[in-house]
mmCIF file of C-alpha atoms and ligand atoms in Angstrom:
data_model
loop_
_atom_site.group_PDB
_atom_site.id
_atom_site.type_symbol
_atom_site.label_atom_id
_atom_site.label_comp_id
_atom_site.label_asym_id
_atom_site.label_seq_id
_atom_site.Cartn_x
_atom_site.Cartn_y
_atom_site.Cartn_z
ATOM 1 C CA MET A 1 -10.070 -22.065 -5.397
ATOM 2 C CA GLU A 2 -7.867 -20.545 -8.038
ATOM 3 C CA PHE A 3 -4.933 -22.712 -9.037
ATOM 4 C CA PHE A 4 -2.321 -22.235 -11.695
ATOM 5 C CA ALA A 5 -0.169 -25.365 -11.430
ATOM 6 C CA ALA A 6 -0.168 -28.981 -10.351
ATOM 7 C CA ILE A 7 2.256 -31.833 -9.858
ATOM 8 C CA ALA A 8 1.213 -35.387 -10.663
ATOM 9 C CA ARG A 9 3.073 -38.661 -11.057
ATOM 10 C CA THR A 10 2.404 -41.311 -13.706
ATOM 11 C CA PRO A 11 1.321 -44.564 -12.018
ATOM 12 C CA GLY A 12 3.807 -47.406 -12.257
ATOM 13 C CA LYS A 13 3.224 -51.101 -12.870
ATOM 14 C CA SER A 14 3.732 -51.606 -9.128
ATOM 15 C CA LEU A 15 0.416 -49.803 -8.482
ATOM 16 C CA CYS A 16 -1.120 -53.298 -8.389
ATOM 17 C CA ARG A 17 0.644 -53.704 -5.000
ATOM 18 C CA ALA A 18 -0.610 -50.413 -3.537
ATOM 19 C CA LEU A 19 -1.995 -50.347 -0.008
ATOM 20 C CA SER A 20 -5.700 -51.053 0.070
ATOM 21 C CA SER A 21 -8.375 -51.629 2.664
ATOM 22 C CA GLY A 22 -10.910 -52.839 0.117
ATOM 23 C CA GLU A 23 -11.863 -56.126 -1.402
ATOM 24 C CA SER A 24 -12.559 -54.982 -4.920
ATOM 25 C CA GLY A 25 -9.294 -56.399 -6.284
ATOM 26 C CA SER A 26 -5.978 -54.728 -6.970
ATOM 27 C CA PRO A 27 -5.695 -51.844 -9.468
ATOM 28 C CA ASP A 28 -4.958 -52.673 -13.084
ATOM 29 C CA PRO A 29 -1.881 -50.592 -14.019
ATOM 30 C CA VAL A 30 -2.837 -50.341 -17.704
ATOM 31 C CA ARG A 31 -6.353 -49.047 -17.038
ATOM 32 C CA ALA A 32 -4.970 -46.830 -14.267
ATOM 33 C CA ARG A 33 -2.569 -45.256 -16.715
ATOM 34 C CA ALA A 34 -5.400 -44.383 -19.126
ATOM 35 C CA GLN A 35 -7.465 -42.923 -16.272
ATOM 36 C CA HIS A 36 -4.460 -40.914 -15.168
ATOM 37 C CA VAL A 37 -3.966 -39.475 -18.672
ATOM 38 C CA ALA A 38 -7.602 -38.289 -18.642
ATOM 39 C CA TYR A 39 -7.086 -36.827 -15.156
ATOM 40 C CA VAL A 40 -4.042 -34.832 -16.249
ATOM 41 C CA ASP A 41 -5.954 -33.631 -19.330
ATOM 42 C CA ALA A 42 -8.767 -32.416 -17.060
ATOM 43 C CA LEU A 43 -6.315 -30.476 -14.870
ATOM 44 C CA GLU A 44 -4.884 -28.850 -17.989
ATOM 45 C CA GLU A 45 -8.359 -28.034 -19.330
ATOM 46 C CA ALA A 46 -9.042 -26.317 -16.001
ATOM 47 C CA GLY A 47 -6.061 -24.066 -16.724
ATOM 48 C CA LEU A 48 -3.360 -25.697 -14.599
ATOM 49 C CA ALA A 49 0.180 -26.183 -15.871
ATOM 50 C CA VAL A 50 0.915 -29.788 -14.935
ATOM 51 C CA THR A 51 4.372 -31.111 -14.101
ATOM 52 C CA LEU A 52 4.165 -34.840 -14.723
ATOM 53 C CA LEU A 53 6.751 -36.865 -12.833
ATOM 54 C CA PRO A 54 7.888 -40.347 -13.937
ATOM 55 C CA PRO A 55 6.696 -43.540 -12.209
ATOM 56 C CA LEU A 56 8.523 -44.634 -9.060
ATOM 57 C CA GLU A 57 8.262 -48.415 -9.261
ATOM 58 C CA ALA A 58 9.839 -48.919 -5.832
ATOM 59 C CA PHE A 59 6.851 -47.127 -4.282
ATOM 60 C CA PRO A 60 3.521 -48.673 -5.336
ATOM 61 C CA ASP A 61 1.510 -45.786 -3.829
ATOM 62 C CA SER A 62 3.615 -42.977 -5.271
ATOM 63 C CA VAL A 63 0.926 -41.897 -7.755
ATOM 64 C CA PHE A 64 -0.893 -40.459 -4.705
ATOM 65 C CA VAL A 65 1.417 -37.441 -4.574
ATOM 66 C CA GLU A 66 -0.944 -35.366 -2.440
ATOM 67 C CA ASP A 67 0.141 -37.296 0.657
ATOM 68 C CA THR A 68 3.795 -36.301 0.400
ATOM 69 C CA ALA A 69 3.582 -32.513 0.707
ATOM 70 C CA VAL A 70 1.334 -29.555 1.543
ATOM 71 C CA VAL A 71 1.783 -26.230 -0.222
ATOM 72 C CA LEU A 72 1.404 -23.054 1.853
ATOM 73 C CA ASP A 73 1.823 -20.445 -0.884
ATOM 74 C CA GLU A 74 5.556 -19.704 -0.866
ATOM 75 C CA ALA A 75 6.502 -22.661 1.375
ATOM 76 C CA VAL A 76 5.938 -26.376 1.221
ATOM 77 C CA VAL A 77 5.672 -28.800 4.127
ATOM 78 C CA LEU A 78 7.228 -32.187 3.404
ATOM 79 C CA CYS A 79 4.984 -34.716 5.083
ATOM 80 C CA ARG A 80 5.958 -37.823 7.000
ATOM 81 C CA PRO A 81 3.371 -40.362 5.829
ATOM 82 C CA GLY A 82 1.715 -42.552 8.422
ATOM 83 C CA ALA A 83 2.374 -45.690 6.351
ATOM 84 C CA GLN A 84 6.001 -46.753 6.702
ATOM 85 C CA SER A 85 6.057 -48.086 3.123
ATOM 86 C CA ARG A 86 5.322 -44.587 1.777
ATOM 87 C CA ARG A 87 8.002 -42.580 3.593
ATOM 88 C CA GLY A 88 10.540 -42.913 0.779
ATOM 89 C CA GLU A 89 8.180 -41.078 -1.596
ATOM 90 C CA VAL A 90 8.902 -37.831 0.212
ATOM 91 C CA GLY A 91 12.604 -37.658 -0.685
ATOM 92 C CA ALA A 92 11.722 -37.988 -4.369
ATOM 93 C CA MET A 93 9.116 -35.234 -4.093
ATOM 94 C CA GLN A 94 11.594 -33.018 -2.226
ATOM 95 C CA ARG A 95 14.043 -33.313 -5.143
ATOM 96 C CA ASP A 96 11.316 -32.471 -7.647
ATOM 97 C CA LEU A 97 10.087 -29.498 -5.629
ATOM 98 C CA ARG A 98 13.571 -27.975 -5.385
ATOM 99 C CA ALA A 99 13.300 -26.678 -8.926
ATOM 100 C CA LEU A 100 10.203 -24.683 -7.939
ATOM 101 C CA ASP A 101 11.957 -22.566 -5.321
ATOM 102 C CA PHE A 102 9.668 -23.254 -2.383
ATOM 103 C CA GLU A 103 10.902 -22.737 1.153
ATOM 104 C CA MET A 104 10.959 -26.284 2.588
ATOM 105 C CA GLU A 105 9.594 -27.257 5.986
ATOM 106 C CA VAL A 106 9.652 -30.821 7.322
ATOM 107 C CA ILE A 107 7.654 -33.003 9.706
ATOM 108 C CA ARG A 108 9.953 -34.993 12.001
ATOM 109 C CA PRO A 109 9.519 -38.223 14.010
ATOM 110 C CA PRO A 110 7.461 -39.090 15.939
ATOM 111 C CA GLY A 111 5.092 -36.904 13.925
ATOM 112 C CA THR A 112 3.200 -38.384 10.994
ATOM 113 C CA ILE A 113 0.937 -36.546 8.587
ATOM 114 C CA ASP A 114 -0.493 -37.383 5.156
ATOM 115 C CA GLY A 115 -1.474 -34.553 2.818
ATOM 116 C CA GLY A 116 -4.818 -36.319 2.343
ATOM 117 C CA ASP A 117 -5.652 -35.206 5.869
ATOM 118 C CA VAL A 118 -5.053 -31.524 5.145
ATOM 119 C CA LEU A 119 -7.897 -29.414 3.773
ATOM 120 C CA ARG A 120 -7.101 -25.796 3.018
ATOM 121 C CA VAL A 121 -9.797 -23.128 3.086
ATOM 122 C CA GLY A 122 -8.324 -19.671 2.559
ATOM 123 C CA ARG A 123 -5.871 -19.013 5.404
ATOM 124 C CA ARG A 124 -7.183 -21.972 7.425
ATOM 125 C CA PHE A 125 -6.253 -25.628 7.450
ATOM 126 C CA PHE A 126 -8.486 -28.392 8.751
ATOM 127 C CA VAL A 127 -6.299 -31.357 9.675
ATOM 128 C CA GLY A 128 -7.692 -34.859 10.068
ATOM 129 C CA LEU A 129 -6.516 -36.829 13.064
ATOM 130 C CA SER A 130 -6.682 -40.210 11.450
ATOM 131 C CA LYS A 131 -5.009 -43.580 11.110
ATOM 132 C CA ARG A 132 -2.225 -41.766 9.220
ATOM 133 C CA THR A 133 -1.919 -38.372 10.948
ATOM 134 C CA ASN A 134 -1.054 -38.326 14.636
ATOM 135 C CA GLN A 135 -1.197 -35.603 17.278
ATOM 136 C CA ALA A 136 2.558 -34.902 17.027
ATOM 137 C CA GLY A 137 2.272 -34.473 13.263
ATOM 138 C CA PHE A 138 -0.692 -32.161 13.710
ATOM 139 C CA GLU A 139 1.164 -30.060 16.297
ATOM 140 C CA GLN A 140 4.276 -29.723 14.139
ATOM 141 C CA PHE A 141 2.193 -28.844 11.112
ATOM 142 C CA SER A 142 0.224 -26.261 13.130
ATOM 143 C CA ALA A 143 3.418 -24.574 14.338
ATOM 144 C CA ILE A 144 4.769 -24.368 10.780
ATOM 145 C CA ALA A 145 1.443 -23.115 9.418
ATOM 146 C CA ALA A 146 1.253 -20.445 12.153
ATOM 147 C CA ARG A 147 4.706 -19.154 11.182
ATOM 148 C CA HIS A 148 3.392 -18.722 7.653
ATOM 149 C CA GLY A 149 0.196 -16.953 8.733
ATOM 150 C CA PHE A 150 -2.297 -19.846 8.644
ATOM 151 C CA SER A 151 -4.531 -21.175 11.406
ATOM 152 C CA THR A 152 -5.252 -24.882 11.923
ATOM 153 C CA LEU A 153 -8.026 -26.925 13.439
ATOM 154 C CA GLY A 154 -7.873 -30.674 14.142
ATOM 155 C CA VAL A 155 -10.806 -32.831 13.029
ATOM 156 C CA PRO A 156 -11.164 -36.406 14.305
ATOM 157 C CA VAL A 157 -11.530 -38.928 11.465
ATOM 158 C CA ALA A 158 -13.296 -41.914 12.978
ATOM 159 C CA ALA A 159 -13.429 -44.103 9.860
ATOM 160 C CA GLY A 160 -11.933 -44.370 6.407
ATOM 161 C CA LEU A 161 -8.471 -43.282 5.373
ATOM 162 C CA HIS A 162 -8.162 -39.489 5.427
ATOM 163 C CA LEU A 163 -10.120 -36.339 6.224
ATOM 164 C CA LYS A 164 -10.424 -35.609 2.507
ATOM 165 C CA SER A 165 -11.853 -39.080 1.913
ATOM 166 C CA HIS A 166 -14.967 -37.490 3.445
ATOM 167 C CA VAL A 167 -14.970 -33.793 2.588
ATOM 168 C CA CYS A 168 -13.955 -31.236 -0.024
ATOM 169 C CA LEU A 169 -14.539 -27.566 -0.691
ATOM 170 C CA VAL A 170 -16.723 -26.970 -3.754
ATOM 171 C CA ASP A 171 -16.989 -23.192 -3.579
ATOM 172 C CA ARG A 172 -15.734 -20.554 -1.176
ATOM 173 C CA ARG A 173 -18.373 -21.261 1.447
ATOM 174 C CA THR A 174 -19.640 -24.743 0.631
ATOM 175 C CA LEU A 175 -18.331 -28.130 1.642
ATOM 176 C CA LEU A 176 -19.382 -31.402 0.091
ATOM 177 C CA VAL A 177 -19.366 -33.915 2.958
ATOM 178 C CA ALA A 178 -20.002 -37.598 3.510
ATOM 179 C CA PRO A 179 -22.647 -38.381 6.155
ATOM 180 C CA ILE A 180 -19.908 -39.218 8.697
ATOM 181 C CA LEU A 181 -18.906 -35.518 8.812
ATOM 182 C CA ALA A 182 -22.338 -33.979 8.239
ATOM 183 C CA ASP A 183 -22.534 -32.673 11.820
ATOM 184 C CA GLU A 184 -18.857 -32.012 12.432
ATOM 185 C CA PRO A 185 -18.673 -28.858 14.615
ATOM 186 C CA ALA A 186 -15.386 -27.740 12.985
ATOM 187 C CA PHE A 187 -17.388 -27.052 9.801
ATOM 188 C CA ALA A 188 -20.171 -25.064 11.468
ATOM 189 C CA ASP A 189 -19.352 -21.886 9.475
ATOM 190 C CA PHE A 190 -19.925 -23.582 6.116
ATOM 191 C CA SER A 191 -22.912 -24.437 4.073
ATOM 192 C CA ARG A 192 -22.822 -28.236 3.685
ATOM 193 C CA LEU A 193 -23.992 -30.490 0.882
ATOM 194 C CA VAL A 194 -24.271 -34.011 2.258
ATOM 195 C CA VAL A 195 -23.802 -36.846 -0.213
ATOM 196 C CA PRO A 196 -26.088 -39.856 0.242
ATOM 197 C CA GLU A 197 -24.812 -42.743 2.369
ATOM 198 C CA ASN A 198 -24.295 -44.987 -0.688
ATOM 199 C CA GLU A 199 -22.254 -42.287 -2.488
ATOM 200 C CA GLY A 200 -19.748 -41.516 0.282
ATOM 201 C CA TYR A 201 -16.774 -41.916 -2.087
ATOM 202 C CA ALA A 202 -18.005 -38.925 -4.124
ATOM 203 C CA ALA A 203 -17.255 -36.556 -1.224
ATOM 204 C CA ASN A 204 -13.707 -36.481 -2.594
ATOM 205 C CA CYS A 205 -14.093 -34.044 -5.480
ATOM 206 C CA LEU A 206 -11.717 -31.405 -6.781
ATOM 207 C CA ALA A 207 -12.872 -27.836 -7.376
ATOM 208 C CA LEU A 208 -10.501 -26.022 -9.717
ATOM 209 C CA ASN A 209 -10.974 -22.631 -11.340
ATOM 210 C CA GLY A 210 -14.768 -22.892 -11.653
ATOM 211 C CA VAL A 211 -15.137 -26.586 -12.460
ATOM 212 C CA VAL A 212 -15.746 -29.430 -10.022
ATOM 213 C CA LEU A 213 -14.081 -32.696 -11.026
ATOM 214 C CA MET A 214 -15.986 -35.627 -9.563
ATOM 215 C CA PRO A 215 -15.769 -39.411 -9.886
ATOM 216 C CA THR A 216 -18.139 -41.092 -12.390
ATOM 217 C CA GLY A 217 -21.009 -43.183 -11.140
ATOM 218 C CA PHE A 218 -22.497 -40.992 -8.398
ATOM 219 C CA PRO A 219 -25.649 -39.488 -9.935
ATOM 220 C CA ALA A 220 -27.191 -38.104 -6.736
ATOM 221 C CA THR A 221 -23.996 -36.211 -5.906
ATOM 222 C CA ALA A 222 -23.725 -34.907 -9.468
ATOM 223 C CA GLU A 223 -27.273 -33.593 -9.130
ATOM 224 C CA LEU A 224 -26.538 -31.984 -5.748
ATOM 225 C CA LEU A 225 -23.654 -30.068 -7.312
ATOM 226 C CA GLN A 226 -25.534 -29.139 -10.468
ATOM 227 C CA ARG A 227 -28.461 -27.807 -8.428
ATOM 228 C CA ARG A 228 -25.915 -25.451 -6.844
ATOM 229 C CA GLU A 229 -25.119 -24.313 -10.400
ATOM 230 C CA LEU A 230 -21.648 -25.756 -10.164
ATOM 231 C CA SER A 231 -20.088 -26.900 -13.391
ATOM 232 C CA VAL A 232 -19.272 -30.588 -13.033
ATOM 233 C CA LYS A 233 -16.919 -32.829 -14.985
ATOM 234 C CA GLU A 234 -16.963 -36.553 -14.264
ATOM 235 C CA LEU A 235 -13.810 -38.658 -14.418
ATOM 236 C CA ASP A 236 -13.335 -42.402 -14.060
ATOM 237 C CA VAL A 237 -10.858 -43.029 -11.247
ATOM 238 C CA GLY A 238 -12.068 -46.553 -10.502
ATOM 239 C CA GLU A 239 -8.598 -48.130 -10.554
ATOM 240 C CA PHE A 240 -7.327 -45.648 -7.960
ATOM 241 C CA ARG A 241 -10.388 -46.258 -5.816
ATOM 242 C CA ARG A 242 -9.329 -49.907 -5.516
ATOM 243 C CA ALA A 243 -6.290 -48.563 -3.623
ATOM 244 C CA ASP A 244 -8.360 -46.145 -1.499
ATOM 245 C CA GLY A 245 -7.365 -43.170 -3.651
ATOM 246 C CA GLY A 246 -9.478 -40.508 -5.280
ATOM 247 C CA LEU A 247 -9.343 -37.317 -7.285
ATOM 248 C CA SER A 248 -7.579 -35.103 -4.779
ATOM 249 C CA CYS A 249 -4.781 -37.516 -3.928
ATOM 250 C CA LEU A 250 -3.545 -37.720 -7.524
ATOM 251 C CA SER A 251 -2.075 -34.198 -7.544
ATOM 252 C CA LEU A 252 -0.561 -31.357 -5.561
ATOM 253 C CA ARG A 253 -2.181 -28.093 -6.586
ATOM 254 C CA PHE A 254 -1.042 -24.526 -6.091
HETATM 255 C C1 LIG B 301 -2.609 -45.361 0.832
HETATM 256 O O1 LIG B 301 -3.193 -46.224 1.500
HETATM 257 O O2 LIG B 301 -1.798 -44.577 1.333
HETATM 258 C C2 LIG B 301 -2.903 -45.279 -0.644
HETATM 259 N N1 LIG B 301 -3.212 -46.599 -1.128
HETATM 260 C C3 LIG B 301 -4.042 -44.332 -0.933
HETATM 261 C C4 LIG B 301 -3.741 -42.902 -0.623
HETATM 262 C C5 LIG B 301 -4.846 -41.980 -0.971
HETATM 263 N N2 LIG B 301 -4.457 -40.657 -0.704
HETATM 264 C C6 LIG B 301 -5.292 -39.642 -0.571
HETATM 265 O O3 LIG B 301 -6.491 -39.829 -0.602
HETATM 266 N N3 LIG B 301 -4.778 -38.443 -0.339
#
């Protein structure tokens, strides 16, 4: 999990209207902005050069840039988000990615895929089949990935938003998983650290260049990671959680 760059987008005032399945109230844009500054600082401390894009007020969920694109080394797949209200975010990301010289691939109707459903492990992608990513999106993504030398495996996501709401890679061979994916056969080759039932949200961490960024407030998960001798840094992303977002969805890393 070596990364040298990331793209993030400053949250706008419209974040208070972001999609949410929860009942913990809408995000506070001012607090979200401060949390986002700390997040970008943490990416930079981990050695990533961060391109910070301006807010897109017309798209309340646009801070969650991970859902708009998937980087496959020299190419990038422009996603077609499952939520209609988020589709316009992709055109903006496409314009911003042009400067970086990636070969562009696109997902077309009727396919839908959110980057939050795509977990990369080496030359493999696990793709969540979820509320947001459909079979057609998975098949198109798999064909593109195969052309670029990657394999793919679909993983049913029975609850929650995305595959990566429930799993992340914390070192080359170890996945941190929520109980819902603890016995998922697709992950049989990996060592698995299972977060406790009441800390499911903490399964969305971000391992970057030797440090694992994790959300604050999940002591049992922090201990699980520390016992594995992983270096952990906690970040408050509580305002993004109100809109079903977490650490991974706030950036595109490559
Ligand atoms: C949504 O429902 O699309 C946003 N409110 C949250 C997206 C979170 N994205 C992610 O975890 N990759």
